[in-house]
Backbone as a ProteinNet text record, in pm:
[ID]
protein_1_A
[PRIMARY]
MNLLMVLFGLIAILSLVAAFRAIKAKNVLAIIFGLAAGLVFGWFTIMTIVHQGYPPMM
[TERTIARY]
-43.6	-53.2	-16.4	-17.1	70.3	177.8	279.1	350.8	334.3	246.1	202.8	122.2	81	-21.9	132	251	333	372.5	409.8	444.2	390.1	237.7	177.8	192	150.5	141.9	301.6	400.3	556.6	530	486.2	447.7	372.7	248.5	154.1	271.8	382.9	386.9	539.3	574.4	712.2	582	531.9	471.5	415.5	342.6	297.5	451.8	559.7	712.9	732.8	717.3	689.9	652.7	548.2	426.9	494.3	467.6	548.8	642.5	774.3	925.4	870.2	774.7	746.5	649	569.1	512.9	622.7	734.4	861.2	929.8	912.3	987.3	898.3	803.8	647.5	650.3	602.2	594.5	498.2	336.5	245.2	238.7	267.8	217.8	275.1	385.8	443.7	394.3	340.1	229	79.5	33.3	-93.5	-43.5	38.4	73.9	81.6	195.3	211.7	58.6	60.3	-72.5	-198.3	-230.3	-316.3	-212.3	-183	-51.1	-91.5	-62.3	-45.8	-214.7	-308.8	-416.7	-491.9	-442.3	-487.6	-462.9	-301.1	-254.3	-293.4	-245.6	-330.8	-454.8	-492.2	-660.2	-664.4	-631.3	-563	-548.4	-441.9	-406.8	-462.1	-531.2	-589.5	-736.6	-820.8	-922.3	-882.1	-782.8	-706.4	-728.6	-640.1	-708.5	-815	-873.8	-1028	-1101.7	-1068.1	-1158.9	-1101.5	-908.8	-918.7	-855.6	-795.9	-729.9	-613.4	-490.5	-390.5	-319.8	-269.6	-265.7	-316.1	-358.2	-484.9	-492	-609.7	-609.1	-603.6	-570.7	-532.1	-599
-1352.4	-1249.8	-1112.4	-1100.1	-932.8	-929.3	-999.7	-978.2	-953.8	-1013.8	-972	-881	-822	-697	-559.1	-546.8	-481	-486	-609.7	-597.1	-498.4	-558	-484.7	-269.9	-296.6	-163.5	-98.4	-147.9	-109	-66.1	-132.3	-182.8	-66.1	25.4	78.7	219.1	218.4	328.9	385.5	257.9	255.8	287.1	232.6	276.9	420.9	457.3	623.8	721.4	681.6	728.9	732.1	614.5	593.3	658.2	734.7	780.6	917.1	964.7	1156.7	1139.7	1072.3	1088.3	1083.1	1031.4	995.3	1130.7	1235	1337.4	1423.1	1418.4	1496.3	1474.2	1328.3	1367.5	1347.2	1362.2	1369.6	1209.2	1144.4	1033	987.6	984.6	866.3	841.7	730.4	551.5	543.9	557.1	537.6	572.7	746	745.5	701.7	649.6	572.3	400.4	369.7	244.5	263.4	319.3	394.9	448.8	493.5	568.1	381.5	364.9	206.3	167.7	79.5	39.4	30.7	162.6	216.6	215	250.5	263.1	154.9	6.3	-144.7	-173.1	-172.9	-198.9	-153.7	0.9	5.1	50.6	26.6	-51.1	-157	-274.4	-380.2	-401.5	-291.7	-316.2	-295.3	-147.6	-60.9	-156.7	-220.7	-323.2	-488.4	-504.8	-602.4	-537.7	-377.6	-407.9	-354.7	-328.2	-291.1	-399	-508.1	-647.4	-705.9	-751.7	-850	-755.6	-606.8	-543.5	-593	-448.7	-521.9	-511.7	-578.4	-765	-797.5	-867.5	-959.9	-1050.3	-1093.9	-1217.5	-1376.1	-1462.4	-1591.3	-1689.6
941.4	870.5	917.8	1045.4	1045.9	977.1	1025.4	850.8	750.3	723.5	627.9	587.4	660.5	680.3	642.9	743.3	757.4	640.6	580.7	406.6	317.1	307.1	236.3	278.6	404	453.6	379.8	398.5	323.6	194.2	167.2	-16.3	-51.9	22.7	-39.1	-29.4	97.9	98.3	-34.2	19.2	-156.4	-238.9	-303.9	-439.4	-425.9	-340.3	-352.2	-317.8	-252.6	-276.9	-444.2	-510.4	-660.5	-701.8	-708.9	-788.8	-781.1	-693.8	-653.7	-684.2	-732.5	-798	-929.3	-956.3	-1118.6	-1188.9	-1052.8	-1104.8	-1125.3	-1058.7	-1044.5	-1188.7	-1214.9	-1379.7	-1495.1	-1436.2	-1608.1	-1645.9	-1567.4	-1601.6	-1580.9	-1720.9	-1636.9	-1673.2	-1728.2	-1703.4	-1533	-1457.3	-1357.3	-1237.1	-1285	-1153.7	-1182.5	-1295.5	-1254.3	-1211.1	-1220.4	-1194.8	-1034	-1026.3	-849.6	-768.8	-854.3	-717.6	-694.9	-807.8	-861.2	-709.1	-761.8	-630.6	-483	-479.7	-343.9	-276.7	-362.9	-305.1	-368.4	-376.1	-365	-217.6	-236.1	-124.3	34.7	-2.6	124.2	162.1	118.5	114.5	198.1	124.4	184.2	348.4	320.5	451.3	609.2	511.7	623.8	624	561.4	592.6	643.7	662.6	695.1	903.6	893.2	1048.7	1124.6	1010.5	1019.9	1099.8	1026.4	1028.4	1143.3	1141.5	1258	1371.9	1344	1495.1	1439.7	1522.3	1546.4	1651.4	1719	1612.6	1598.5	1455.2	1443.9	1566.6	1580.5	1638.8	1552.2	1599.6	1502.7	1567.4
[MASK]
++++++++++++++++++++++++++++++++++++++++++++++++++++++++++

């Protein structure tokens, strides 16, 4: 679960970066999907850390 949290955190960060690049390019669909993916993966990462702690207990 530890590696999964790290990967989902990286996906959240990269999707938010992509959303900001899409804002610069004025691509509405990419903005929507980038922000949605960033929020979903970021929320999962944060709630996993809150629920299990970091590093997670096995």
